[in-house]
Short mmCIF file of C-alpha atoms in Angstrom, two decimals:
data_model
loop_
_atom_site.label_atom_id
_atom_site.label_comp_id
_atom_site.label_asym_id
_atom_site.label_seq_id
_atom_site.Cartn_x
_atom_site.Cartn_y
_atom_site.Cartn_z
CA MET A 1 33.82 12.68 23.34
CA LEU A 2 30.70 12.12 21.33
CA SER A 3 32.51 11.69 18.04
CA SER A 4 34.95 9.15 19.48
CA HIS A 5 31.99 7.24 20.83
CA ILE A 6 30.37 7.16 17.39
CA MET A 7 33.66 6.16 15.77
CA ALA A 8 33.99 3.21 18.09
CA ALA A 9 30.51 1.97 17.30
CA ALA A 10 30.86 2.61 13.58
CA PRO A 11 32.45 -0.66 12.36
CA VAL A 12 29.64 -2.72 13.90
CA ALA A 13 26.77 -0.48 12.99
CA ALA A 14 28.01 0.95 9.70
CA GLN A 15 27.17 -1.88 7.37
CA HIS A 16 23.82 -2.41 8.97
CA ALA A 17 22.76 1.21 9.06
CA SER A 18 24.14 2.10 5.64
CA SER A 19 21.72 -0.25 3.91
CA TYR A 20 18.92 2.02 5.13
CA LEU A 21 20.47 5.18 3.67
CA PRO A 22 18.93 4.72 0.20
CA ILE A 23 15.51 4.54 1.84
CA ALA A 24 16.18 7.89 3.53
CA LEU A 25 17.26 9.21 0.14
CA GLN A 26 14.04 8.03 -1.48
CA ILE A 27 11.96 9.60 1.31
CA VAL A 28 13.77 12.94 0.87
CA PHE A 29 13.33 12.70 -2.90
CA ALA A 30 9.60 11.95 -2.58
CA ILE A 31 8.99 14.76 -0.08
CA GLY A 32 10.94 17.18 -2.28
CA PHE A 33 8.95 16.22 -5.36
CA VAL A 34 5.60 16.50 -3.58
CA ALA A 35 6.45 19.84 -1.98
CA LEU A 36 7.67 21.22 -5.29
CA MET A 37 4.51 20.15 -7.13
CA ILE A 38 2.21 21.65 -4.48
CA PHE A 39 4.22 24.88 -4.54
CA VAL A 40 4.28 25.11 -8.36
CA SER A 41 0.58 24.45 -8.78
CA ALA A 42 -0.18 27.06 -6.10
CA LEU A 43 1.78 29.58 -8.17
CA LEU A 44 0.34 28.66 -11.55
CA GLY A 45 -3.38 28.62 -10.88
CA PRO A 46 -5.60 31.71 -11.12
CA LYS A 47 -6.70 33.32 -7.86
CA ARG A 48 -10.21 34.71 -7.96
CA LYS A 49 -11.57 34.03 -4.51
CA THR A 50 -15.06 34.93 -3.36
CA ASN A 51 -16.79 34.15 -0.09
CA ASP A 52 -19.23 31.77 -1.75
CA LYS A 53 -16.42 29.87 -3.39
CA LEU A 54 -14.56 29.43 -0.13
CA ALA A 55 -17.58 28.10 1.75
CA ASN A 56 -17.78 24.37 2.42
CA PHE A 57 -19.54 22.30 -0.20
CA THR A 58 -22.83 20.88 1.06
CA SER A 59 -24.62 19.93 -2.17
CA GLY A 60 -26.33 23.32 -2.29
CA ILE A 61 -28.27 23.14 0.98
CA THR A 62 -27.60 25.56 3.82
CA THR A 63 -24.71 24.61 6.08
CA HIS A 64 -25.66 23.39 9.54
CA GLY A 65 -22.71 24.00 11.81
CA ASN A 66 -19.35 22.55 10.90
CA ALA A 67 -17.73 19.13 11.06
CA ARG A 68 -16.07 19.67 14.45
CA GLN A 69 -18.61 17.66 16.38
CA PRO A 70 -18.89 14.25 18.04
CA MET A 71 -18.85 11.26 15.72
CA ALA A 72 -19.90 7.64 16.03
CA ILE A 73 -17.97 5.82 18.76
CA LYS A 74 -17.77 2.71 16.57
CA TYR A 75 -14.92 4.15 14.54
CA PHE A 76 -12.92 4.87 17.67
CA LEU A 77 -13.61 1.38 18.96
CA ILE A 78 -12.31 -0.12 15.72
CA ALA A 79 -9.14 1.95 16.03
CA ILE A 80 -8.54 0.78 19.63
CA LEU A 81 -9.19 -2.86 18.71
CA PHE A 82 -6.84 -2.51 15.76
CA VAL A 83 -4.02 -1.30 18.00
CA LEU A 84 -4.54 -4.25 20.36
CA PHE A 85 -4.70 -6.89 17.68
CA ASP A 86 -1.99 -5.42 15.50
CA VAL A 87 0.46 -5.57 18.39
CA GLU A 88 -0.42 -9.24 18.77
CA VAL A 89 0.06 -9.79 15.01
CA ILE A 90 3.47 -8.10 15.17
CA PHE A 91 4.50 -10.71 17.78
CA PHE A 92 3.96 -13.38 15.13
CA TYR A 93 6.62 -11.92 12.85
CA PRO A 94 9.75 -12.87 14.82
CA TYR A 95 8.18 -16.27 15.37
CA ALA A 96 7.50 -16.78 11.65
CA VAL A 97 11.08 -15.89 10.72
CA ASN A 98 12.51 -18.41 13.22
CA PHE A 99 9.69 -20.86 12.72
CA LYS A 100 11.66 -23.75 11.19
CA SER A 101 14.38 -23.80 13.83
CA LEU A 102 11.87 -23.57 16.69
CA SER A 103 10.19 -26.73 15.41
CA TRP A 104 7.25 -28.35 17.26
CA THR A 105 8.15 -26.80 20.63
CA GLY A 106 7.75 -23.33 19.17
CA PHE A 107 4.51 -24.39 17.54
CA TYR A 108 2.93 -25.52 20.82
CA GLU A 109 3.93 -22.26 22.43
CA ILE A 110 2.48 -20.24 19.56
CA LEU A 111 -0.73 -22.28 19.85
CA LEU A 112 -1.02 -20.95 23.40
CA PHE A 113 -0.57 -17.43 22.05
CA VAL A 114 -3.15 -17.99 19.31
CA GLY A 115 -5.46 -19.31 22.03
CA LEU A 116 -5.11 -16.09 24.00
CA PHE A 117 -5.59 -14.11 20.77
CA LEU A 118 -8.82 -16.03 20.09
CA ILE A 119 -10.13 -15.50 23.64
CA GLY A 120 -9.81 -11.76 23.12
CA PHE A 121 -11.37 -12.05 19.68
CA VAL A 122 -14.38 -14.06 20.91
CA TYR A 123 -14.76 -11.61 23.78
CA ILE A 124 -15.09 -8.56 21.53
CA ILE A 125 -17.55 -10.42 19.31
CA LYS A 126 -19.64 -11.48 22.31
CA LYS A 127 -19.51 -7.88 23.55
CA ARG A 128 -20.95 -6.94 20.14
CA ALA A 129 -18.12 -4.48 19.62
CA LEU A 130 -18.07 -5.33 15.91
CA LYS A 131 -21.81 -5.08 15.41
CA TRP A 132 -22.65 -2.12 13.20
CA GLU A 133 -26.42 -2.21 13.24
CA ASP A 134 -28.09 -1.73 16.60
CA MET B 1 37.21 9.91 9.70
CA THR B 2 35.86 6.79 8.07
CA LEU B 3 32.33 8.02 8.54
CA LEU B 4 32.99 11.04 6.37
CA ALA B 5 34.47 9.01 3.53
CA PHE B 6 31.38 8.92 1.40
CA ASP B 7 30.83 6.56 -1.49
CA TRP B 8 29.74 9.09 -4.11
CA ALA B 9 29.46 6.51 -6.90
CA LEU B 10 26.97 4.55 -4.80
CA PHE B 11 25.11 7.75 -3.94
CA ILE B 12 24.72 8.74 -7.59
CA GLU B 13 23.80 5.19 -8.57
CA LYS B 14 21.05 5.10 -5.94
CA LEU B 15 19.85 8.59 -6.84
CA VAL B 16 19.44 7.60 -10.49
CA LEU B 17 17.63 4.43 -9.50
CA ILE B 18 15.33 6.33 -7.13
CA ALA B 19 14.54 8.92 -9.83
CA VAL B 20 13.74 6.14 -12.30
CA VAL B 21 11.56 4.31 -9.76
CA ILE B 22 9.64 7.42 -8.67
CA PHE B 23 9.10 8.89 -12.12
CA GLY B 24 8.45 5.41 -13.48
CA SER B 25 5.74 4.76 -10.92
CA LEU B 26 4.25 8.20 -11.60
CA GLY B 27 4.27 7.48 -15.32
CA ILE B 28 2.61 4.13 -14.81
CA ALA B 29 0.06 5.74 -12.49
CA LEU B 30 -0.60 8.36 -15.17
CA TYR B 31 -1.22 5.71 -17.80
CA SER B 32 -3.26 3.62 -15.38
CA THR B 33 -5.84 6.42 -15.41
CA TRP B 34 -5.96 6.13 -19.19
CA ALA B 35 -6.11 2.33 -18.99
CA GLU B 36 -8.87 2.49 -16.39
CA ARG B 37 -11.01 4.59 -18.71
CA LYS B 38 -10.24 2.37 -21.68
CA VAL B 39 -11.01 -0.81 -19.71
CA ALA B 40 -14.22 0.72 -18.39
CA ALA B 41 -15.17 1.74 -21.92
CA PHE B 42 -14.43 -1.74 -23.23
CA MET B 43 -16.53 -3.40 -20.53
CA GLN B 44 -19.43 -1.04 -21.11
CA ASP B 45 -19.21 -1.22 -24.90
CA ARG B 46 -18.06 2.39 -25.29
CA ILE B 47 -15.01 3.90 -26.99
CA GLY B 48 -13.40 5.77 -24.11
CA PRO B 49 -10.96 8.68 -24.44
CA ASN B 50 -9.98 9.08 -28.10
CA ARG B 51 -9.53 12.82 -28.72
CA ALA B 52 -6.07 13.68 -27.40
CA GLY B 53 -3.56 11.84 -29.57
CA PRO B 54 -3.96 8.39 -31.16
CA LEU B 55 -6.24 6.19 -29.01
CA GLY B 56 -6.39 9.08 -26.54
CA LEU B 57 -2.86 8.33 -25.46
CA LEU B 58 -2.11 11.97 -24.63
CA GLN B 59 -5.18 12.24 -22.41
CA PRO B 60 -3.32 11.66 -19.10
CA PHE B 61 -0.92 14.53 -19.89
CA ALA B 62 -3.81 16.80 -20.77
CA ASP B 63 -5.48 15.88 -17.46
CA GLY B 64 -2.28 16.42 -15.50
CA ALA B 65 -1.61 19.80 -17.09
CA LYS B 66 -5.19 20.84 -16.43
CA LEU B 67 -4.90 19.93 -12.75
CA ILE B 68 -1.72 21.98 -12.32
CA PHE B 69 -3.24 25.09 -13.88
CA LYS B 70 -6.49 24.95 -11.91
CA GLU B 71 -7.31 27.42 -9.17
CA GLU B 72 -6.44 26.25 -5.67
CA ILE B 73 -9.23 26.51 -3.19
CA ILE B 74 -8.75 26.21 0.55
CA PRO B 75 -12.13 26.57 2.25
CA ASN B 76 -12.46 29.37 4.81
CA SER B 77 -13.33 27.03 7.66
CA ALA B 78 -10.62 24.48 6.85
CA ASN B 79 -7.47 23.98 8.86
CA LYS B 80 -5.06 25.45 6.32
CA TRP B 81 -1.79 23.63 7.02
CA LEU B 82 -3.33 20.23 7.63
CA PHE B 83 -5.39 20.74 4.47
CA ILE B 84 -2.15 21.02 2.48
CA LEU B 85 -0.38 18.30 4.45
CA GLY B 86 -3.09 15.68 3.76
CA PRO B 87 -2.59 15.12 0.01
CA GLY B 88 1.16 15.64 0.40
CA MET B 89 1.30 12.81 2.88
CA ALA B 90 -0.90 10.53 0.78
CA MET B 91 1.38 11.01 -2.21
CA THR B 92 4.64 10.77 -0.25
CA ALA B 93 3.53 7.54 1.41
CA ALA B 94 2.65 6.11 -2.00
CA LEU B 95 6.01 7.10 -3.47
CA ILE B 96 8.26 5.78 -0.70
CA THR B 97 6.71 2.30 -0.48
CA SER B 98 8.55 1.10 -3.57
CA ALA B 99 12.00 1.51 -1.93
CA VAL B 100 12.39 -2.15 -0.97
CA ILE B 101 10.94 -3.84 -4.06
CA PRO B 102 13.54 -5.71 -6.13
CA TRP B 103 12.83 -4.70 -9.72
CA SER B 104 15.29 -7.21 -11.17
CA SER B 105 18.58 -8.93 -10.36
CA HIS B 106 21.48 -6.56 -11.11
CA LEU B 107 23.18 -4.67 -13.91
CA GLU B 108 26.91 -4.80 -14.61
CA ILE B 109 28.25 -1.56 -16.01
CA ALA B 110 32.04 -1.21 -16.39
CA GLY B 111 32.69 -3.90 -13.83
CA ARG B 112 30.40 -2.26 -11.30
CA ILE B 113 27.49 -4.32 -9.98
CA MET B 114 24.30 -2.31 -9.65
CA PRO B 115 21.50 -4.09 -7.83
CA LEU B 116 18.14 -2.99 -9.24
CA GLN B 117 16.65 -2.44 -5.83
CA VAL B 118 16.84 0.82 -3.92
CA ALA B 119 17.51 -0.83 -0.56
CA ASP B 120 17.79 -4.50 0.31
CA VAL B 121 16.96 -4.37 4.00
CA ASN B 122 16.23 -7.46 6.06
CA ILE B 123 12.90 -6.03 7.25
CA GLY B 124 11.56 -5.28 3.75
CA ILE B 125 8.02 -6.46 4.40
CA LEU B 126 7.73 -4.54 7.68
CA TYR B 127 8.90 -1.40 5.86
CA ILE B 128 6.15 -1.82 3.27
CA PHE B 129 3.56 -2.24 6.02
CA GLY B 130 4.82 0.87 7.76
CA ALA B 131 4.85 3.01 4.63
CA VAL B 132 1.40 1.81 3.54
CA SER B 133 0.01 2.69 6.97
CA LEU B 134 1.22 6.28 6.51
CA GLY B 135 -1.24 6.57 3.63
CA VAL B 136 -4.07 6.33 6.16
CA TYR B 137 -2.85 9.58 7.72
CA GLY B 138 -3.13 11.28 4.35
CA ILE B 139 -6.80 10.32 4.08
CA MET B 140 -7.58 11.05 7.72
CA ILE B 141 -5.79 14.41 7.90
CA GLY B 142 -7.24 15.59 4.58
CA GLY B 143 -10.78 14.54 5.47
CA TRP B 144 -10.65 16.11 8.91
CA ALA B 145 -8.93 19.34 7.88
CA SER B 146 -11.56 20.04 5.20
CA ASN B 147 -14.07 20.67 7.99
CA ASN B 148 -16.79 19.20 5.81
CA LYS B 149 -19.14 16.53 7.13
CA PHE B 150 -18.96 14.47 3.96
CA SER B 151 -15.17 14.50 3.98
CA LEU B 152 -15.01 13.64 7.66
CA LEU B 153 -17.35 10.66 7.30
CA ALA B 154 -15.45 9.42 4.26
CA ALA B 155 -12.11 9.78 6.02
CA LEU B 156 -13.38 7.86 9.06
CA ARG B 157 -14.68 5.12 6.84
CA GLY B 158 -11.48 4.95 4.84
CA ALA B 159 -9.26 4.88 7.90
CA SER B 160 -11.17 2.26 9.87
CA GLN B 161 -11.48 0.12 6.75
CA ALA B 162 -7.76 0.28 6.05
CA ILE B 163 -6.75 -0.62 9.59
CA SER B 164 -9.31 -3.42 9.82
CA TYR B 165 -8.00 -5.16 6.74
CA GLU B 166 -4.39 -4.69 7.77
CA LEU B 167 -4.87 -7.34 10.47
CA ALA B 168 -5.97 -10.10 8.11
CA MET B 169 -3.29 -9.03 5.64
CA GLY B 170 -0.59 -9.29 8.30
CA ILE B 171 -1.65 -12.76 9.39
CA ALA B 172 -2.01 -14.00 5.81
CA LEU B 173 1.55 -12.86 5.23
CA ILE B 174 2.86 -14.69 8.31
CA ALA B 175 1.96 -18.02 6.72
CA LEU B 176 4.15 -16.99 3.78
CA LEU B 177 6.98 -15.92 6.07
CA MET B 178 6.94 -19.34 7.73
CA LEU B 179 7.77 -20.78 4.30
CA THR B 180 10.45 -18.25 3.45
CA GLY B 181 11.98 -17.62 6.87
CA THR B 182 13.02 -14.11 5.84
CA LEU B 183 11.49 -10.64 5.55
CA SER B 184 13.82 -9.54 2.75
CA LEU B 185 11.94 -9.28 -0.54
CA LYS B 186 15.08 -10.03 -2.54
CA GLU B 187 15.62 -13.31 -0.74
CA ILE B 188 11.97 -14.22 -1.13
CA VAL B 189 12.27 -13.78 -4.90
CA GLU B 190 15.53 -15.72 -5.06
CA GLN B 191 13.97 -18.61 -3.16
CA GLN B 192 11.17 -18.76 -5.71
CA MET B 193 13.70 -18.71 -8.56
CA ALA B 194 15.71 -21.61 -7.15
CA PRO B 195 15.43 -24.85 -9.15
CA GLY B 196 12.93 -27.34 -7.74
CA HIS B 197 11.01 -24.55 -6.03
CA TYR B 198 7.70 -23.22 -7.31
CA TRP B 199 6.21 -19.75 -6.92
CA ASN B 200 4.73 -19.14 -3.49
CA ILE B 201 1.20 -19.05 -4.90
CA VAL B 202 1.46 -22.85 -5.23
CA TYR B 203 2.12 -23.22 -1.49
CA GLN B 204 -0.13 -20.41 -0.30
CA PRO B 205 -3.25 -20.18 -2.50
CA LEU B 206 -5.60 -19.31 0.38
CA GLY B 207 -3.08 -16.90 1.85
CA PHE B 208 -2.86 -15.12 -1.49
CA LEU B 209 -6.64 -14.88 -1.78
CA ILE B 210 -6.88 -13.25 1.66
CA PHE B 211 -3.93 -11.01 0.79
CA ILE B 212 -5.40 -9.75 -2.49
CA VAL B 213 -8.79 -9.03 -0.89
CA CYS B 214 -7.03 -7.02 1.82
CA ILE B 215 -4.94 -5.19 -0.79
CA PHE B 216 -8.14 -4.13 -2.53
CA ALA B 217 -9.41 -2.75 0.78
CA GLU B 218 -6.10 -1.03 1.55
CA CYS B 219 -6.08 0.67 -1.85
CA ASN B 220 -9.69 1.83 -1.37
CA ARG B 221 -10.64 0.14 -4.61
CA THR B 222 -14.06 -1.19 -5.52
CA PRO B 223 -15.74 -3.18 -3.95
CA PHE B 224 -14.17 -1.50 -0.90
CA ASP B 225 -14.31 2.12 -2.06
CA LEU B 226 -16.72 3.23 0.65
CA SER B 227 -14.67 6.31 1.33
CA GLU B 228 -15.60 7.47 -2.15
CA ALA B 229 -19.21 6.28 -2.16
CA GLU B 230 -20.53 9.09 -4.32
CA ASN B 231 -24.21 8.33 -3.79
CA GLU B 232 -23.82 8.84 -0.03
CA LEU B 233 -20.82 11.11 0.39
CA ASN B 234 -20.64 13.14 -2.83
CA MET B 235 -16.98 12.76 -3.68
CA GLY B 236 -15.49 11.39 -0.48
CA TYR B 237 -12.55 12.57 1.58
CA HIS B 238 -11.22 14.78 -1.23
CA GLN B 239 -14.49 16.64 -1.57
CA GLU B 240 -13.05 20.10 -0.89
CA TYR B 241 -9.84 19.62 -2.84
CA SER B 242 -8.98 21.13 -6.18
CA SER B 243 -5.97 21.63 -8.42
CA MET B 244 -2.86 19.48 -7.87
CA LYS B 245 -3.87 18.57 -4.31
CA LEU B 246 -6.87 16.74 -5.72
CA GLY B 247 -4.54 15.32 -8.35
CA PHE B 248 -2.27 13.95 -5.63
CA TYR B 249 -5.10 12.08 -3.97
CA LEU B 250 -6.18 10.60 -7.29
CA PHE B 251 -2.65 9.72 -8.42
CA ALA B 252 -1.72 8.32 -5.02
CA GLU B 253 -4.48 5.75 -5.48
CA TYR B 254 -2.97 4.63 -8.76
CA VAL B 255 0.60 4.66 -7.46
CA ASN B 256 -0.60 2.53 -4.54
CA MET B 257 -2.20 0.15 -7.00
CA PHE B 258 1.05 -0.13 -8.92
CA VAL B 259 3.13 -0.77 -5.80
CA ALA B 260 0.56 -3.22 -4.43
CA SER B 261 0.69 -5.12 -7.72
CA ALA B 262 4.48 -5.19 -7.52
CA VAL B 263 4.32 -6.51 -3.95
CA MET B 264 1.86 -9.24 -4.88
CA ALA B 265 3.97 -10.26 -7.87
CA THR B 266 7.10 -10.30 -5.71
CA LEU B 267 5.67 -12.24 -2.78
CA TYR B 268 3.49 -14.78 -4.54
CA PHE B 269 4.36 -14.81 -8.24
CA GLY B 270 8.12 -15.05 -8.33
CA GLY B 271 8.87 -11.33 -8.73
CA TYR B 272 11.22 -10.92 -11.69
CA ASP B 273 11.39 -14.67 -12.28
CA VAL B 274 10.52 -15.96 -15.74
CA PRO B 275 9.01 -19.46 -15.53
CA PHE B 276 10.94 -22.28 -17.23
CA LEU B 277 13.95 -20.06 -17.90
CA ASN B 278 17.30 -20.51 -16.21
CA GLU B 279 18.42 -16.89 -15.77
CA SER B 280 21.98 -17.87 -14.80
CA LEU B 281 22.63 -18.98 -18.39
CA LEU B 282 22.07 -15.45 -19.68
CA SER B 283 24.57 -12.62 -19.33
CA PRO B 284 23.74 -10.50 -16.22
CA ASN B 285 22.52 -7.45 -18.13
CA VAL B 286 20.23 -9.46 -20.40
CA ALA B 287 18.91 -11.37 -17.39
CA ALA B 288 18.22 -8.09 -15.60
CA LEU B 289 16.33 -6.75 -18.60
CA VAL B 290 14.30 -9.94 -19.00
CA GLY B 291 13.57 -9.78 -15.28
CA ILE B 292 12.23 -6.22 -15.42
CA ILE B 293 10.01 -7.10 -18.37
CA ALA B 294 8.71 -10.19 -16.57
CA LEU B 295 7.90 -8.20 -13.42
CA MET B 296 6.20 -5.46 -15.45
CA VAL B 297 4.04 -8.00 -17.28
CA LYS B 298 2.91 -9.43 -13.94
CA ILE B 299 2.24 -5.94 -12.58
CA VAL B 300 0.18 -4.96 -15.63
CA ILE B 301 -1.89 -8.13 -15.25
CA PHE B 302 -2.58 -7.28 -11.60
CA ILE B 303 -3.49 -3.68 -12.45
CA PHE B 304 -5.88 -5.03 -15.06
CA ILE B 305 -7.45 -7.28 -12.40
CA PHE B 306 -7.94 -4.22 -10.17
CA MET B 307 -9.84 -2.53 -13.01
CA TRP B 308 -11.72 -5.66 -14.03
CA VAL B 309 -13.00 -6.06 -10.47
CA ARG B 310 -13.94 -2.39 -10.27
CA TRP B 311 -16.25 -2.62 -13.26
CA THR B 312 -17.65 -6.02 -12.28
CA ILE B 313 -18.44 -6.09 -8.57
CA PRO B 314 -20.75 -3.59 -6.87
CA ARG B 315 -19.79 -1.82 -3.64
CA PHE B 316 -20.28 -3.43 -0.22
CA ARG B 317 -22.44 -1.98 2.52
CA TYR B 318 -20.35 -0.74 5.43
CA ASP B 319 -21.44 -3.37 7.97
CA GLN B 320 -20.80 -6.09 5.36
CA LEU B 321 -17.32 -4.72 4.82
CA MET B 322 -16.50 -4.76 8.52
CA GLU B 323 -18.00 -8.20 8.97
CA LEU B 324 -15.94 -9.59 6.09
CA GLY B 325 -12.73 -8.10 7.45
CA TRP B 326 -13.07 -8.97 11.12
CA LYS B 327 -15.31 -12.02 11.31
CA LYS B 328 -14.38 -13.88 8.13
CA LEU B 329 -10.93 -12.95 6.83
CA LEU B 330 -9.25 -12.70 10.23
CA PRO B 331 -10.22 -16.22 11.47
CA LEU B 332 -9.58 -17.60 7.99
CA ALA B 333 -6.09 -16.12 7.95
CA LEU B 334 -5.40 -17.53 11.42
CA ALA B 335 -6.55 -20.99 10.32
CA ASN B 336 -4.40 -20.71 7.19
CA MET B 337 -1.40 -19.81 9.34
CA LEU B 338 -1.86 -22.76 11.71
CA ILE B 339 -2.47 -25.27 8.91
CA THR B 340 0.60 -24.02 7.07
CA ALA B 341 2.66 -24.39 10.25
CA ILE B 342 1.45 -27.95 10.86
CA VAL B 343 2.08 -29.04 7.27
CA ILE B 344 5.58 -27.54 7.16
CA LEU B 345 6.58 -29.08 10.48
CA TRP B 346 5.07 -32.44 9.55
CA LEU B 347 7.02 -32.52 6.27
CA GLN B 348 10.17 -31.41 8.08
CA HIS B 349 10.00 -34.20 10.70
CA LYS B 350 8.55 -36.98 8.60
#
């Protein structure tokens, strides 16, 4: 059942999907190379481990706890804002590709979208979300 | 059974091309480290590496061999598997980005046409964006898994810097896509090669400026190398790394630089196009060779600019970096996009 289903879809999808196969090949090649190098260098190096050597590096001063602790919220905020704005940027791509055929009508509609984008942008600036020094 | 009928000739052809691309980019990354030291030496009136081989040309191999034979250290408090995954991911992401770059037109061997591009997909630019974004995981995972405060801070800085500049880069690129109307890198190059058409830099100078600034930030290069600010963070996100895992982080930066240079040359500087030369007059193989040389010359120039900037401009402060990315480049890129749109439409309907 499954195979007949795939066979039926093959003529349509084959040419499209097959152009991505070399990319998959390159990804496999790259992962293989990286894994091999990490493995080989792990075998080749000397292994003389001591407790002092395996402690975290802190420029010589005594360690105070570890790095599993709360960090500045600003970084998280940037990440959230990035997700929001990047999704909006991605919406521009299909528009840009069809830009010439959409002509002025498309442009007025994208102006509306840019307007909404800017409202959000001005809002986060007014909220001081991008201000790094308090 | 058509699915099982596999084109082995194509498979081998692509495998050879992939091997050449990957080992080629590693080789260029290797020699970029040498070039970086030589350029730095030149700018600071020093000699630079000159012991291993003539002009120190064997230095990168000596460095590479040293890294492989060094002792591997995984700190006791680190998260072991993520600690190994981090540099692996950074390097893999750097190596797979080059899959959609057209290195030249095509070779003809025994009647068989071999395009010198691993994959000509119609979403080429989106693929590059996706693969480049994976590099952020390498930095973030490595920095977090080290369980070191310096590494963690550096990783956070690196990650939020990379994602911030991706926005302006994306919008700067959209202005270019309005001109080209395609996401395929091959078609973008062919459009620039067409008679009566100039390189895209002529139509998009501001877009290119925004793009190159963002590329510098994406590659964590000076003046945006805050994740490696040694006076604040010792060595940065690869603080705890040693042996080849450290080597991967360092090489990944240079491979990224090489691929970024290739992308800039392809998008804005005609890719494998030689100015004032009609490639269709040459035989295909000669044209392909000339094309590769032309692209490599452009790439080397860009890599030199990366180094030139590194030894010229001091590092930004972190709030300056964020302000430049969000409050200056992003609105500028939006304005560039709208102005480009208006000019194109106005010319179209004149």
